[in-house]
Each structure stands twice: as C-alpha cells, then as structure tokens.
Amino acid sequence: MTTVRQRKRASASEQRQNNHQHEKNAKHYPKGITSAALWKVLSHITGGTVSLSLGLFTAYYVCTLHENDLWFSSIKEIEREISFRTECGLYYSYYKQMLHAPSIKQGITELIYDNKTESMRTINILERMNVYQEVFLAVLYRVLPFWNNLEPVYFYIYTLFGLQTMYVSSLFLTSWLLSGTWFSGLLAALWYIVNRIDTTRVEFTIPLRENWALPFFSIQIAGITYLLRSELTALREKMTMFLVFISTFIFSLTWQFNQFVLLIQALVLFVLDCVDLIPTAKVTRLYLMQVICLLMVCVLQFFNSMILGSLLLSFVLAVIIVRCLQKNLKSGGLIKRVWSLVVHVFSVLCLTVLINKSIKKLFRLQSDEHIFKFIQAKLGFGKTRDFDASLYLCEEAFRRLPLDTFDRFADTLLLYPYIFVLFTLIIAATVAAFNNLSWSSSSKTSDKKEKRAYSMKPEIAYNLMHSILFGCLALSTMRMKYLWTSHMCVMASFGLFSMEVWGTLLKTLRLYTPQRTNVARYSVSILVIVYLIFKFWPRLSEELSELREFYDPDTVQLMSWIKSNTPNNAVFAGSMQLLAGVKLCTGRVLTNHPHYEDKTLRERTKKVYQVYAKRAPEDVHSILRSFGTDYVILEDSICYERRHSRGCRLRDLLDVSNGHVMDGLGDNDPDLKPSSSPRFCEEIKKDLPSYLKYFTRVFKNKTFHVYRLSRKAAVK
C-alpha cells in the first residue's frame, strides 16, 4: 500500500541557519580558490626559474669547456678560425664575408652570385646552403653597436651557446608538461648535462647546422606536446600552433636535413592517427604546417631542388589524397578496420613513391640521390661501390651507435628508467590501439566509456612514438643520436614522475593507492636527482677547471704561407675538409668543399680526389686544370691513411671506383685489375721528371705538400 507524505516545511530558524551556513561556505570558497591559484603561480614561477637557471648553466658550461679546451681568448685570429674544422669553417666564412662586405646589400649580392666557393662556377650560396643564420647575425652585428664591446667571433659563438639555454629549457618544459611537475623537468635537464658527450657536441663543432636547428626542434616538440592536450581553449590552441609554426620554420631554415627529420615526425603522426591515438584534425593541421614551412624555406632558398624533391612533400600529399578516397577507414569492426588500415598504409607508401619519382623526373632533381644510395646500403640492400655512398658508410659518425654509449647511459642511471618507461608505455599504447581498432563509431555509450578506460593521452602517445622512431634512426646512424638522446632524458624523467607509469606498476603489484603512487614517484626521483648531483658535480667541476691549448702549427704555417705567397684569386684543390679552412682563413678560390648536397660538386670532388688514386701525372694535371686549379694541397694523413681499415681508406674507395685493386693484404673483387700507374700522392714526392713538368713543389711541412700546376704541359 502506497501512502503520500506531506513535505515537512523548514522552520524560519532552520532556514536562517541554513542560509548562514551557506554564506559561511561561500566566504571560504573563494579563499580556497585563491590559495590553490597562488600555489600554482608560485609553482610555475619556481619551475620557470629553475628551468632558466639550468639552461644558463648549460650555456656557461659548454662555453667554458670551449674556452678551456682551446684557450680561445688568447690564441691568434688565424688559430681561432682553424679551430672551426671541416664544414664549420665553410659556414663561418660566410658570416665573416658578410661582415667585411662594403655594405649589407653588396654582401648579400656576393652570396647570391658567388664565384669563389667553386672555381669556374657562379653559385647561389643562399640557395645551396642553409646560411641565413650567418647572414642574420652579420646584419645584426653591423646594425647594432656590438663592435665596440664584443669581437665578431664572440658574438657568433655566444649566440650558439646561448641557444643551449633555450634547448635545455624546452626539454625541461616538455617533461614538465608530460608529468605535471617541474621536478621532472629538473631531472631531464640534469640528465642532459651529465650525458653531454652523447646529447650535444656544440662546444667543439659550434657552427654545425644541427647546433642551430635542434634548439628550435626541441621547442617545436614542446609546442606539439601542449597542442595535443585535450580541452585546450581556442585561443591557447591558436597561440600554440603559431609557436609550433615559427619553431618549425626556423628549424627548417637552419638545417639542410630538415626534410628527413620532418618526414620521420610526419610518420609518427601518421601511425598514431591510423590507430586513433591522436585527433585527426590536429594531425592534418600539423601536416599542413610542415608543408607550408618547407615551401617557405624553398622560396627563401630560391627553389632549392633538394626541397622540391623531398619525400615529406610527397608523403603528405599522398596521405591527404588517400584519406579523401578511403573515407571508411575508421568505421566497422576489428577485422574490417585492420584490413582498411593495411590497404591505407600500402596505398600511401606506393603513392608517395610514385609522386616523388614523378616530381624528380619532371624537374630532373638529383641533389639527394647520394643519401638514398647510402640508406639502401645501410639497410643491407646489396654491397655498393658508389663512391659517395661509401664515403658516408666508412665514416664513424654514419655507422651504428657504439655499444659503449649504453654503458655511459647506465652510469648516469638514464638507461634503466628509459627502458622501463618505454616498455610500460608500449604495452599501454598497444592495448589502447587495439581497443580503438575494436571500437566502432556506431557503438553505444557504454562502449565509449570502456574505450576511454583504455585510452592513452595524445601527448604521451606522440612522445612515445617520437622516441621510438628517432631511437631507431640513432641506433642505425651514430650522428643522428643527438635527435634521440635529448628526448631520452625527457621520457625517462617523465616516467619516473608519472602517475600513470607508477600507477600501472603498483596496480600490477596490487599495492596501488594514490598516496603510495605519489610517495613512490617523488621519493625515487628525488633520490636519482641527489645521486646525479653528488656523483657528477665533482666531474663537472674538474672539466670546468681543466685547461688546454690549441696546437696545430702545421695548419697555421700552411694558411700563413697561402696568405703571403699566393694571389688573392688563386684556385686551390685538395680535401673538402681542408679547403673549407683555406676559404675561411685566406679567402682563396676553391675547387670543392664539404657541403655535399649537389650532384655536380660530388662529381667534381671525386675527380679532384684522383690525386690520392693510382693515376698518371698528365691525367691528374688535366683533371685539376679543367677546374682552373693553380695549386693542389696533398695531405700525408690521407695519402698514408691509417685511421680507417682496409676498404674504407679514401685511397681504397678511389681504387675500387676506378676498377683497380686495393693496396695491402686482403681480398679484392675478381673484376678489379692492377693499375698501370703508381699512386700519385706517393710518386710525386720523388721529384721525377715526368711529374716535375706538370707540378712544382712550393711549400712543405710535416703534414702538407703544396704544388703549383704548370699552365701547360712541357713539350717533350
């Protein structure tokens, strides 16, 4: 039996008491919000201060190492310039050229119509090389009154050391964004510093393009990490997208390998989009942002052919086309979605190759063919005899990552948390991806709740995939490790401070409570921070106090002789690495140089290097004179090279390319034949008449031999 009760009316006194209690609570409510907001502001200020302090310390650290290693402030100007080895010297020479130009306009004109970098050719330096940063710094130095207080070389190197502040701060921020605590950023920055040997080489290769580019790439990663967060306001999303755009543009403008790095990043986005771990709309915007930045750089570089034929442009275009044609990619059950995904991936890859081949054939682009030959040989698709690919393969920097790298990571406690975080997140991402593929867009609300239970935050998924792909790149090619190792610091520190990672571990052990999770993540991480400080601070102090001095008298003597005894328009031939220094220190005309992204230059370099092959003197003379060569520099360190093993010495690569058997004990391919001529660089030193009529030695020291070429061959 159902009864109806009359509602009890509250008495006037009770109503007044309730109102009073409500007003009391209302008074306390804003106070609580104010306290939380104040604590948040203080936390952000503290975190920002720590981030900036660690960034400035890193800049001071590498700057001091550079000064102590070379005694840079006390050596001669020519010694400072020689310290910019190989391609570093070439890039710095354009900064110097802009400073010495009569006007900024004329300096830029001389770069656009350059006839001293490659003899008998007028090339556009702004098109061929990424030197806008040198132009910008030179203009800034000329416009602002820095010359009264700071030498040009210090303005240059301090700028690059200063970028380390930005680099470390952005790593700090990325880890902070992922974990939710700035302590994580502190640990990431500390790991970056104590692993300096593997995270940066800025202190001894200052002008390298990667030292300009990687700080901006790190900012871009931090921006993408924030952009992928859910529930961002429209204003914050637009501001973050602008930051990502600017950092991507500067990164692309400052490094010639930008397209390959951005291609890997595009692959990261593509994989995560396919399995619904990040929103498709944001992925599309990031694709378009990459393409726009690359096209803007292409325009600034006078339609550089290497950019026009980049795989990135072809890949993004293929993804958009296939996505438009395959509209049912993310509908249906598991089997249907997996099949659609296989078709989608296969279609995108095939269309990418087709578009790229068509563009290269249409515009006759060959700038990056040596890189693809190198990649093919690296992946094991047959042994290559290609000279350019072999030149890369034989360099230590382009070999696999040495195993002792992991010993150093283990010593700093970076390796173990990184592997644990990677393992944990890969499992979580796999489960989330499988759940996403199993879930249909027509599922009920309960299915949606279940899907959310197995989801992974988009920013975590992005950084995980980023770390995996760039890790594979680093393992295959040591020089690319700097793209990975800094991100290792971010992922490992995030993992140690992550509620998700610790929560997963404690749930597995059936020990999970929120309080235990917080205690575990802070106690373990702070112990690691204390360990790093106490163990490595003495080593850092020792490095900061260790004093050395630049010493290369043979190269100094050579450069001084060239400046004093040869005409300003004299043309010099020699190794790529040495000629970059010749241009910087003396301003003489070169036959070849280390910036290798041009087919004609690669062919020319191979011909110039015949001075180290088994060739007749008349052949070598004819080759060098075809490039207008007046002087050739021979280096004993190349002629009698012992740094590389047999088969990787420069003379071996030349012999194989010329079809000649290699020197020394060991096997030769059956089709290689003995040469009818002795090795040129050895035989010329005997001063035989057959050589003297073409070449006259004009300079000699322990390392270098300089020969002047006769204008015409002597008449017999």
XYZ file of C-alpha atoms in Angstrom:
716
model
C 0.000 0.000 0.000
C 1.315 3.337 -1.036
C 0.991 6.406 1.111
C 1.632 10.017 0.340
C 3.547 12.065 2.916
C 3.255 15.766 3.169
C 6.542 17.607 2.809
C 7.931 18.980 6.025
C 8.340 22.715 5.869
C 11.508 24.103 7.337
C 11.030 26.452 10.224
C 12.148 30.063 9.973
C 15.009 29.448 12.419
C 16.251 26.430 10.416
C 16.059 28.427 7.192
C 18.103 31.235 8.733
C 20.661 28.683 9.984
C 20.948 27.091 6.545
C 21.361 30.487 4.891
C 24.041 31.420 7.407
C 25.909 28.153 6.770
C 25.668 28.712 3.006
C 27.045 32.249 3.320
C 29.843 30.929 5.541
C 30.775 28.314 2.964
C 30.573 30.924 0.218
C 33.023 33.097 2.086
C 35.508 30.231 2.438
C 35.156 29.032 -1.176
C 36.918 31.948 -2.885
C 39.636 31.788 -0.248
C 40.331 28.156 -1.212
C 40.472 29.051 -4.893
C 42.864 31.910 -4.144
C 45.183 29.641 -2.165
C 45.226 26.995 -4.909
C 45.807 29.640 -7.570
C 48.581 31.230 -5.510
C 50.268 27.868 -5.021
C 50.013 27.192 -8.752
C 51.548 30.572 -9.593
C 54.383 30.021 -7.115
C 54.986 26.556 -8.564
C 55.135 27.962 -12.108
C 57.488 30.753 -11.057
C 59.758 28.299 -9.252
C 59.729 25.856 -12.155
C 60.397 28.614 -14.689
C 63.278 29.958 -12.594
C 64.843 26.500 -12.243
C 64.408 25.892 -15.978
C 66.095 29.153 -16.927
C 68.872 28.645 -14.378
C 69.712 25.175 -15.703
C 69.615 26.478 -19.270
C 72.011 29.306 -18.416
C 74.276 26.889 -16.552
C 74.419 24.635 -19.630
C 75.359 27.590 -21.829
C 78.061 28.615 -19.340
C 79.250 25.008 -19.086
C 79.779 24.424 -22.837
C 81.198 27.932 -23.303
C 83.780 27.343 -20.558
C 84.686 23.933 -21.992
C 85.288 25.545 -25.369
C 87.467 28.266 -23.848
C 89.437 25.855 -21.686
C 89.995 23.346 -24.456
C 91.394 25.876 -26.960
C 92.400 28.835 -24.763
C 90.235 30.633 -27.293
C 90.598 34.108 -25.823
C 94.394 34.060 -26.066
C 95.171 32.435 -29.432
C 95.669 34.270 -32.719
C 92.806 35.061 -35.073
C 94.044 32.539 -37.637
C 94.143 29.848 -34.943
C 90.587 30.681 -33.912
C 89.457 30.275 -37.494
C 91.344 26.997 -37.946
C 89.556 25.662 -34.856
C 86.329 25.723 -36.941
C 87.098 22.400 -38.574
C 85.688 20.979 -41.826
C 82.261 22.330 -42.838
C 82.134 24.503 -39.700
C 84.799 26.700 -41.250
C 82.847 26.959 -44.500
C 79.703 28.197 -42.749
C 81.592 30.654 -40.579
C 83.365 32.045 -43.670
C 80.048 33.455 -44.933
C 79.476 35.260 -41.635
C 82.961 36.725 -41.983
C 82.313 37.588 -45.640
C 79.128 39.467 -44.753
C 80.933 41.444 -42.049
C 83.728 42.503 -44.413
C 81.428 43.443 -47.301
C 81.270 47.206 -48.063
C 77.519 47.137 -47.434
C 74.838 44.691 -46.388
C 73.287 44.794 -49.849
C 76.584 44.048 -51.548
C 77.316 41.274 -49.067
C 74.033 39.542 -49.898
C 74.639 40.075 -53.631
C 78.058 38.440 -53.324
C 76.432 35.435 -51.676
C 73.806 35.142 -54.400
C 76.451 35.420 -57.143
C 79.365 33.619 -55.507
C 82.308 32.608 -57.729
C 84.897 31.798 -55.056
C 83.402 28.753 -53.368
C 83.538 26.644 -56.536
C 86.042 27.644 -59.213
C 84.744 28.371 -62.699
C 81.153 28.297 -61.381
C 78.873 31.012 -60.112
C 76.595 29.570 -57.435
C 73.917 30.955 -55.139
C 75.065 30.322 -51.571
C 71.625 31.191 -50.163
C 70.105 28.536 -52.405
C 72.669 25.805 -51.893
C 73.404 26.169 -48.180
C 71.457 26.981 -45.035
C 73.359 30.134 -44.072
C 70.531 32.592 -43.400
C 71.507 32.471 -39.733
C 75.014 33.719 -40.595
C 73.505 36.494 -42.708
C 71.126 37.466 -39.919
C 73.882 37.561 -37.275
C 76.203 39.561 -39.522
C 73.467 42.114 -40.258
C 72.612 42.312 -36.551
C 76.259 42.837 -35.649
C 76.640 45.592 -38.251
C 73.438 47.386 -37.298
C 73.808 47.203 -33.519
C 76.856 48.750 -31.795
C 78.304 45.413 -30.659
C 81.645 46.048 -32.325
C 82.632 48.433 -29.531
C 82.404 45.750 -26.852
C 82.445 42.304 -28.460
C 84.558 40.791 -31.220
C 82.563 39.324 -34.143
C 83.695 35.774 -33.410
C 82.459 36.025 -29.813
C 79.138 37.448 -30.935
C 78.799 34.370 -33.145
C 79.806 31.666 -30.664
C 77.959 33.257 -27.735
C 74.767 33.216 -29.806
C 75.119 29.488 -30.360
C 75.986 28.812 -26.747
C 73.004 30.945 -25.783
C 70.738 28.692 -27.842
C 71.628 25.907 -25.413
C 69.689 27.840 -22.773
C 66.618 27.655 -24.980
C 67.311 23.990 -25.771
C 67.543 22.824 -22.165
C 64.591 24.976 -21.078
C 62.378 23.463 -23.773
C 63.390 19.918 -22.736
C 62.546 20.928 -19.169
C 59.145 22.204 -20.301
C 58.305 19.091 -22.337
C 58.998 16.812 -19.375
C 57.013 19.143 -17.115
C 54.027 19.094 -19.491
C 54.040 15.293 -19.654
C 54.386 14.636 -15.938
C 52.609 17.617 -14.408
C 55.507 18.540 -12.108
C 58.542 20.723 -12.745
C 60.690 18.284 -10.758
C 60.510 16.086 -13.841
C 61.944 18.919 -15.929
C 64.744 19.333 -13.398
C 65.712 15.678 -13.777
C 65.537 15.873 -17.600
C 67.878 18.887 -17.636
C 70.319 17.219 -15.229
C 70.420 14.092 -17.376
C 71.055 16.236 -20.457
C 74.010 17.923 -18.744
C 75.683 14.839 -17.244
C 75.288 12.990 -20.560
C 76.797 15.903 -22.515
C 79.069 13.641 -24.596
C 76.002 11.987 -26.089
C 73.480 14.848 -26.058
C 75.435 17.657 -27.731
C 78.736 18.470 -29.381
C 78.250 22.207 -29.607
C 81.414 23.040 -27.637
C 83.745 21.759 -30.381
C 81.608 21.941 -33.568
C 79.996 25.317 -32.961
C 78.799 26.366 -36.452
C 77.316 22.964 -37.410
C 73.773 23.321 -38.736
C 72.360 20.923 -36.130
C 73.534 23.205 -33.316
C 71.393 25.956 -34.802
C 68.434 23.715 -35.578
C 67.989 21.352 -32.618
C 67.050 24.035 -30.040
C 64.156 25.096 -32.275
C 63.205 21.477 -32.912
C 63.039 20.984 -29.151
C 60.739 23.997 -28.847
C 58.565 22.516 -31.574
C 58.271 19.215 -29.674
C 57.268 21.087 -26.508
C 54.674 23.004 -28.546
C 53.235 19.842 -30.098
C 53.123 18.196 -26.663
C 50.989 21.062 -25.368
C 48.926 21.282 -28.570
C 47.866 17.634 -28.319
C 46.355 18.164 -24.873
C 42.609 17.795 -24.746
C 40.250 20.606 -23.820
C 42.506 23.456 -24.901
C 40.746 26.765 -25.414
C 40.608 28.059 -28.981
C 42.948 30.944 -28.105
C 45.553 28.694 -26.487
C 45.389 26.297 -29.399
C 45.988 29.089 -31.912
C 48.877 30.541 -29.904
C 50.487 27.111 -29.529
C 50.053 26.377 -33.225
C 51.768 29.668 -34.011
C 54.685 28.729 -31.749
C 54.955 25.329 -33.450
C 54.840 27.002 -36.861
C 57.594 29.524 -36.052
C 59.878 26.936 -34.470
C 59.345 24.515 -37.383
C 60.112 27.244 -39.894
C 63.360 28.295 -38.175
C 64.371 24.659 -37.722
C 63.795 24.021 -41.434
C 65.659 27.154 -42.459
C 68.778 26.349 -40.458
C 69.471 22.689 -41.364
C 69.709 21.017 -44.766
C 68.469 17.704 -43.347
C 65.205 19.296 -42.168
C 63.075 17.333 -44.647
C 64.266 13.960 -43.356
C 63.662 14.870 -39.712
C 60.213 16.257 -40.501
C 59.459 13.142 -42.561
C 60.062 10.956 -39.509
C 57.864 13.291 -37.483
C 55.153 13.007 -40.136
C 55.430 9.205 -39.924
C 54.942 9.466 -36.145
C 51.747 11.455 -36.664
C 50.591 9.098 -39.422
C 50.968 5.950 -37.302
C 49.226 7.479 -34.290
C 46.398 8.832 -36.436
C 45.843 5.402 -38.004
C 45.229 3.833 -34.593
C 43.235 6.778 -33.199
C 45.744 7.751 -30.525
C 45.740 11.420 -31.555
C 42.968 13.553 -33.115
C 42.896 13.513 -36.919
C 42.064 17.232 -37.141
C 45.217 18.212 -35.246
C 47.311 15.800 -37.309
C 46.055 17.418 -40.515
C 46.922 20.885 -39.238
C 50.415 19.708 -38.310
C 50.874 18.153 -41.760
C 49.890 21.408 -43.434
C 52.121 23.386 -41.099
C 55.111 21.212 -42.046
C 54.419 21.615 -45.756
C 53.933 25.385 -45.536
C 57.171 25.809 -43.572
C 59.111 23.679 -46.048
C 57.682 25.571 -49.030
C 58.529 28.912 -47.411
C 62.109 27.729 -46.920
C 62.115 26.519 -50.518
C 61.165 30.016 -51.705
C 63.792 31.663 -49.483
C 66.376 29.233 -50.868
C 65.478 30.183 -54.443
C 63.518 26.951 -55.049
C 66.191 24.587 -53.794
C 65.832 21.342 -55.762
C 66.513 19.158 -52.718
C 63.402 20.569 -51.002
C 61.210 20.328 -54.088
C 62.013 16.638 -54.379
C 61.671 15.893 -50.679
C 59.848 12.767 -49.552
C 57.967 14.799 -46.945
C 56.008 16.800 -49.533
C 55.218 13.627 -51.484
C 54.188 11.765 -48.326
C 51.824 14.428 -47.005
C 50.218 14.820 -50.431
C 49.778 11.043 -50.668
C 48.212 10.851 -47.188
C 45.676 13.574 -47.998
C 44.745 12.036 -51.358
C 44.324 8.505 -49.973
C 42.362 9.770 -46.984
C 39.911 11.528 -49.293
C 39.465 8.391 -51.389
C 39.238 5.962 -48.448
C 36.537 7.590 -46.347
C 35.505 4.490 -44.375
C 38.907 3.988 -42.770
C 37.677 4.400 -39.189
C 34.399 2.512 -39.282
C 33.432 -1.127 -38.819
C 34.670 -3.910 -36.596
C 38.207 -5.034 -35.822
C 38.816 -7.192 -38.916
C 37.387 -4.608 -41.282
C 39.378 -1.779 -39.703
C 42.642 -3.729 -39.750
C 42.127 -4.606 -43.418
C 41.251 -0.985 -44.250
C 44.363 0.115 -42.369
C 46.610 -2.280 -44.316
C 45.184 -1.016 -47.603
C 45.544 2.570 -46.408
C 49.214 2.217 -45.426
C 50.091 0.336 -48.620
C 48.301 2.925 -50.771
C 50.022 5.851 -49.035
C 53.501 4.334 -49.406
C 53.004 3.437 -53.078
C 51.539 6.840 -53.921
C 54.373 8.574 -52.055
C 56.985 6.785 -54.169
C 55.032 7.481 -57.353
C 54.638 11.205 -56.618
C 58.286 11.575 -55.570
C 59.605 9.767 -58.649
C 57.371 11.870 -60.902
C 58.499 15.163 -59.346
C 62.179 14.227 -59.610
C 61.795 13.107 -63.201
C 59.789 16.191 -64.142
C 62.279 18.648 -62.630
C 65.361 16.420 -63.167
C 66.280 16.528 -59.488
C 69.373 14.620 -58.325
C 70.503 16.564 -55.254
C 69.761 13.854 -52.688
C 70.413 10.678 -54.678
C 73.601 10.009 -52.670
C 71.543 9.912 -49.466
C 69.192 7.251 -50.845
C 72.156 5.184 -52.051
C 73.588 5.479 -48.546
C 70.258 4.407 -46.991
C 69.954 1.433 -49.355
C 73.451 0.245 -48.450
C 72.765 0.926 -44.768
C 69.650 -1.229 -44.856
C 71.628 -4.054 -46.424
C 70.256 -3.976 -49.966
C 73.493 -5.220 -51.509
C 77.065 -4.008 -51.367
C 77.649 -0.662 -53.025
C 80.648 0.620 -54.948
C 79.222 4.084 -55.237
C 81.973 6.479 -54.151
C 79.703 8.990 -52.434
C 77.689 6.381 -50.522
C 80.876 4.578 -49.484
C 82.368 7.847 -48.281
C 79.484 8.171 -45.818
C 79.383 4.491 -44.856
C 83.073 4.473 -43.949
C 82.839 7.461 -41.613
C 82.421 6.533 -37.963
C 79.690 9.134 -37.496
C 77.489 7.321 -40.030
C 77.962 3.833 -38.592
C 75.808 2.125 -35.986
C 75.612 3.547 -32.488
C 78.511 2.098 -30.443
C 77.566 -0.165 -27.551
C 79.666 1.831 -25.079
C 77.060 4.588 -25.414
C 74.685 2.463 -23.355
C 77.361 1.942 -20.715
C 77.523 5.710 -20.248
C 73.727 5.910 -20.064
C 73.706 3.167 -17.445
C 76.339 5.015 -15.403
C 74.087 8.088 -15.201
C 71.001 5.932 -14.425
C 69.329 7.164 -17.615
C 69.144 3.808 -19.385
C 67.118 1.775 -16.879
C 64.169 4.143 -16.309
C 64.064 4.881 -20.036
C 63.757 1.190 -20.932
C 61.175 0.657 -18.186
C 59.093 3.658 -19.320
C 59.351 2.615 -22.960
C 58.297 -0.963 -22.140
C 55.373 0.152 -19.968
C 54.087 2.745 -22.419
C 54.435 0.442 -25.434
C 52.186 -2.095 -23.691
C 49.711 0.621 -22.723
C 49.742 2.085 -26.246
C 49.257 -1.350 -27.807
C 46.243 -2.032 -25.599
C 44.814 1.414 -26.345
C 45.395 0.989 -30.098
C 43.770 -2.463 -30.107
C 40.817 -1.090 -28.161
C 40.482 1.809 -30.616
C 40.548 -0.517 -33.623
C 37.982 -2.810 -31.968
C 35.630 0.051 -31.201
C 33.160 1.077 -33.892
C 31.842 4.593 -34.357
C 28.327 3.164 -34.018
C 28.991 1.654 -30.570
C 26.852 2.522 -27.600
C 27.700 4.870 -24.763
C 28.864 2.019 -22.525
C 31.381 1.067 -25.200
C 32.603 4.644 -25.289
C 33.191 4.580 -21.548
C 35.116 1.326 -21.909
C 37.141 2.857 -24.723
C 38.080 5.815 -22.532
C 39.204 3.438 -19.804
C 41.843 2.000 -22.150
C 42.849 5.274 -23.786
C 46.242 6.976 -23.749
C 46.813 10.724 -23.625
C 47.652 12.015 -27.129
C 50.706 13.971 -25.937
C 52.152 10.861 -24.262
C 51.452 8.731 -27.341
C 53.189 11.285 -29.560
C 56.322 11.479 -27.425
C 56.452 7.685 -27.137
C 56.311 7.167 -30.903
C 58.723 10.050 -31.440
C 61.222 8.413 -29.117
C 60.860 5.008 -30.804
C 61.377 6.188 -34.389
C 64.193 8.593 -33.608
C 65.758 5.892 -31.457
C 65.786 3.546 -34.454
C 67.422 6.294 -36.511
C 70.095 6.846 -33.840
C 70.829 3.135 -33.498
C 71.415 2.868 -37.241
C 73.425 6.099 -37.652
C 75.506 7.455 -34.800
C 75.466 11.083 -35.994
C 71.691 11.153 -35.641
C 71.837 10.216 -31.950
C 71.537 13.867 -30.911
C 67.926 13.825 -32.126
C 67.229 10.930 -29.773
C 69.391 11.242 -26.668
C 67.953 14.562 -25.517
C 64.457 13.110 -25.862
C 65.580 10.072 -23.863
C 66.178 12.439 -20.953
C 62.648 13.788 -21.311
C 60.971 10.374 -21.497
C 62.971 8.840 -18.632
C 62.328 11.794 -16.312
C 58.640 11.857 -17.253
C 58.389 8.137 -16.474
C 59.920 8.490 -13.023
C 57.485 11.266 -12.128
C 54.465 9.864 -13.989
C 51.331 8.968 -12.062
C 50.300 6.736 -14.972
C 53.542 4.725 -15.057
C 53.809 4.295 -11.280
C 50.092 3.593 -11.045
C 50.399 0.803 -13.629
C 53.338 -0.713 -11.755
C 51.662 -0.587 -8.342
C 48.406 -1.974 -9.741
C 50.367 -4.891 -11.180
C 51.859 -5.492 -7.725
C 48.405 -4.937 -6.145
C 49.772 -2.131 -3.992
C 48.043 0.810 -5.664
C 46.705 3.766 -3.763
C 47.022 7.403 -4.874
C 49.074 8.208 -1.777
C 51.550 5.364 -2.394
C 51.870 6.405 -6.031
C 52.788 9.961 -5.060
C 55.260 8.803 -2.430
C 56.900 6.348 -4.835
C 57.320 8.744 -7.749
C 58.713 11.604 -5.672
C 60.973 9.568 -3.408
C 62.611 7.524 -6.191
C 63.018 10.537 -8.490
C 64.484 12.791 -5.798
C 66.946 10.043 -4.885
C 68.057 9.937 -8.539
C 68.456 13.736 -8.591
C 70.556 13.637 -5.410
C 72.659 10.795 -6.860
C 73.350 12.731 -10.066
C 74.345 15.892 -8.211
C 76.663 14.208 -5.736
C 78.272 11.833 -8.242
C 78.753 14.138 -11.225
C 79.310 17.571 -9.705
C 82.996 16.756 -8.956
C 83.442 15.644 -12.580
C 81.793 18.810 -13.906
C 83.986 20.935 -11.639
C 87.081 19.134 -12.879
C 86.076 19.678 -16.514
C 85.452 23.365 -15.855
C 88.927 23.756 -14.313
C 90.890 21.647 -16.821
C 92.995 23.888 -19.098
C 94.362 23.010 -22.534
C 95.627 24.957 -25.522
C 95.079 24.978 -29.274
C 98.039 23.460 -31.074
C 98.153 22.907 -34.828
C 101.365 24.575 -36.056
C 101.401 22.813 -39.433
C 97.981 24.105 -40.462
C 98.789 27.596 -39.131
C 102.009 27.585 -41.146
C 100.152 26.462 -44.278
C 97.437 29.136 -44.012
C 100.006 31.860 -43.296
C 102.048 30.815 -46.322
C 98.986 30.834 -48.607
C 98.002 34.331 -47.468
C 101.515 35.696 -48.003
C 102.677 33.885 -51.140
C 99.704 33.313 -53.439
C 97.455 35.702 -55.411
C 94.042 36.534 -53.976
C 92.332 34.868 -56.937
C 94.454 31.686 -56.822
C 92.454 28.442 -57.120
C 93.229 25.655 -54.632
C 92.422 21.954 -54.855
C 92.586 19.452 -52.003
C 90.431 17.619 -49.487
C 86.989 19.023 -48.722
C 87.757 19.443 -45.038
C 90.993 21.369 -45.541
C 89.639 23.615 -48.291
C 86.883 24.891 -46.001
C 89.656 26.231 -43.754
C 91.500 27.661 -46.766
C 88.429 29.684 -47.711
C 87.854 30.936 -44.169
C 91.472 31.812 -43.352
C 92.702 33.051 -46.747
C 89.679 33.803 -48.919
C 91.162 31.920 -51.871
C 89.041 30.213 -54.544
C 88.205 26.520 -54.042
C 87.623 23.634 -56.403
C 85.427 21.742 -53.926
C 84.122 21.959 -50.358
C 82.328 19.865 -47.668
C 78.718 20.875 -48.425
C 77.921 17.736 -50.386
C 74.267 18.250 -51.379
C 74.923 18.938 -55.084
C 75.476 16.317 -57.797
C 77.913 18.431 -59.832
C 80.015 19.140 -56.747
C 80.073 15.454 -55.802
C 81.345 14.542 -59.264
C 83.937 17.303 -59.086
C 85.134 16.175 -55.650
C 85.636 12.629 -56.878
C 87.758 13.930 -59.755
C 89.838 16.198 -57.510
C 90.466 13.263 -55.183
C 92.258 11.434 -58.013
C 95.423 12.957 -56.527
C 95.179 10.096 -53.993
C 94.432 7.426 -56.622
C 96.671 5.468 -58.980
C 96.709 7.889 -61.882
C 99.315 9.189 -64.293
C 100.606 12.745 -63.686
C 99.300 14.005 -67.034
C 95.794 12.721 -66.182
C 95.776 14.372 -62.773
C 97.108 17.622 -64.234
C 94.428 17.611 -66.925
C 91.652 16.993 -64.379
C 92.813 19.727 -61.990
C 93.359 22.279 -64.750
C 89.840 21.633 -66.040
C 88.676 23.281 -62.808
C 91.159 26.158 -63.146
C 93.399 24.843 -60.353
C 96.596 26.795 -59.659
C 97.713 24.932 -56.500
C 96.989 21.493 -55.083
C 97.473 20.577 -51.416
C 98.381 16.976 -50.594
C 97.994 15.647 -47.058
C 100.110 12.802 -45.706
C 97.286 11.884 -43.315
C 95.172 10.948 -46.362
C 97.873 9.558 -48.626
C 99.175 7.215 -45.895
C 95.922 6.927 -44.001
C 95.724 4.506 -41.081
C 92.613 5.823 -39.334
C 90.300 3.575 -41.348
C 90.703 -0.111 -42.029
C 91.446 -1.502 -45.475
C 88.488 -0.973 -47.774
C 87.461 2.272 -46.083
C 90.564 4.364 -46.643
C 89.992 7.129 -49.163
C 92.595 5.642 -51.492
C 90.768 2.280 -51.343
C 87.434 3.863 -52.254
C 89.088 5.590 -55.204
C 90.817 2.399 -56.341
C 87.595 0.392 -56.281
C 85.713 3.186 -58.047
C 88.429 3.286 -60.729
C 88.401 -0.505 -61.099
C 91.822 -1.019 -59.510
C 92.891 -3.496 -56.841
C 93.438 -2.086 -53.352
C 96.817 -1.916 -51.627
C 97.833 -4.254 -48.823
C 96.941 -7.759 -47.784
C 93.380 -8.857 -48.298
C 90.836 -9.927 -50.873
C 89.811 -7.938 -53.928
C 86.747 -8.385 -56.091
C 87.615 -10.530 -59.147
C 86.791 -7.792 -61.665
C 89.333 -5.347 -60.185
C 92.602 -5.033 -62.127
C 96.086 -3.750 -61.218
C 96.685 -0.143 -62.226
C 99.291 0.743 -64.835
C 100.213 3.854 -62.825
C 101.582 4.183 -59.267
C 99.769 6.140 -56.574
C 100.030 9.812 -57.472
C 100.385 11.291 -53.956
C 103.318 8.971 -53.217
C 105.120 9.164 -56.544
C 105.041 12.954 -56.883
C 107.259 13.330 -53.807
C 110.135 11.583 -55.633
C 110.564 14.653 -57.901
C 110.657 12.549 -61.057
C 110.909 14.445 -64.378
C 107.539 13.060 -65.517
C 105.947 14.834 -62.557
C 108.118 17.964 -62.434
C 106.981 19.101 -65.858
C 103.423 19.353 -64.540
C 103.866 20.129 -60.830
C 106.337 22.253 -58.857
C 106.534 21.924 -55.087
C 106.310 25.367 -53.464
C 105.603 24.507 -49.818
C 106.268 21.611 -47.485
C 105.992 20.809 -43.790
C 105.389 17.657 -41.743
C 101.748 17.397 -42.796
C 101.172 19.266 -46.068
C 102.746 19.481 -49.517
C 101.671 22.270 -51.884
C 102.333 22.031 -55.619
C 101.875 24.703 -58.249
C 100.451 23.454 -61.515
C 102.048 24.403 -64.800
C 99.746 26.271 -67.125
C 100.601 23.929 -69.985
C 102.338 20.594 -70.173
C 106.018 20.836 -71.030
C 106.925 19.972 -74.612
C 108.927 16.764 -74.944
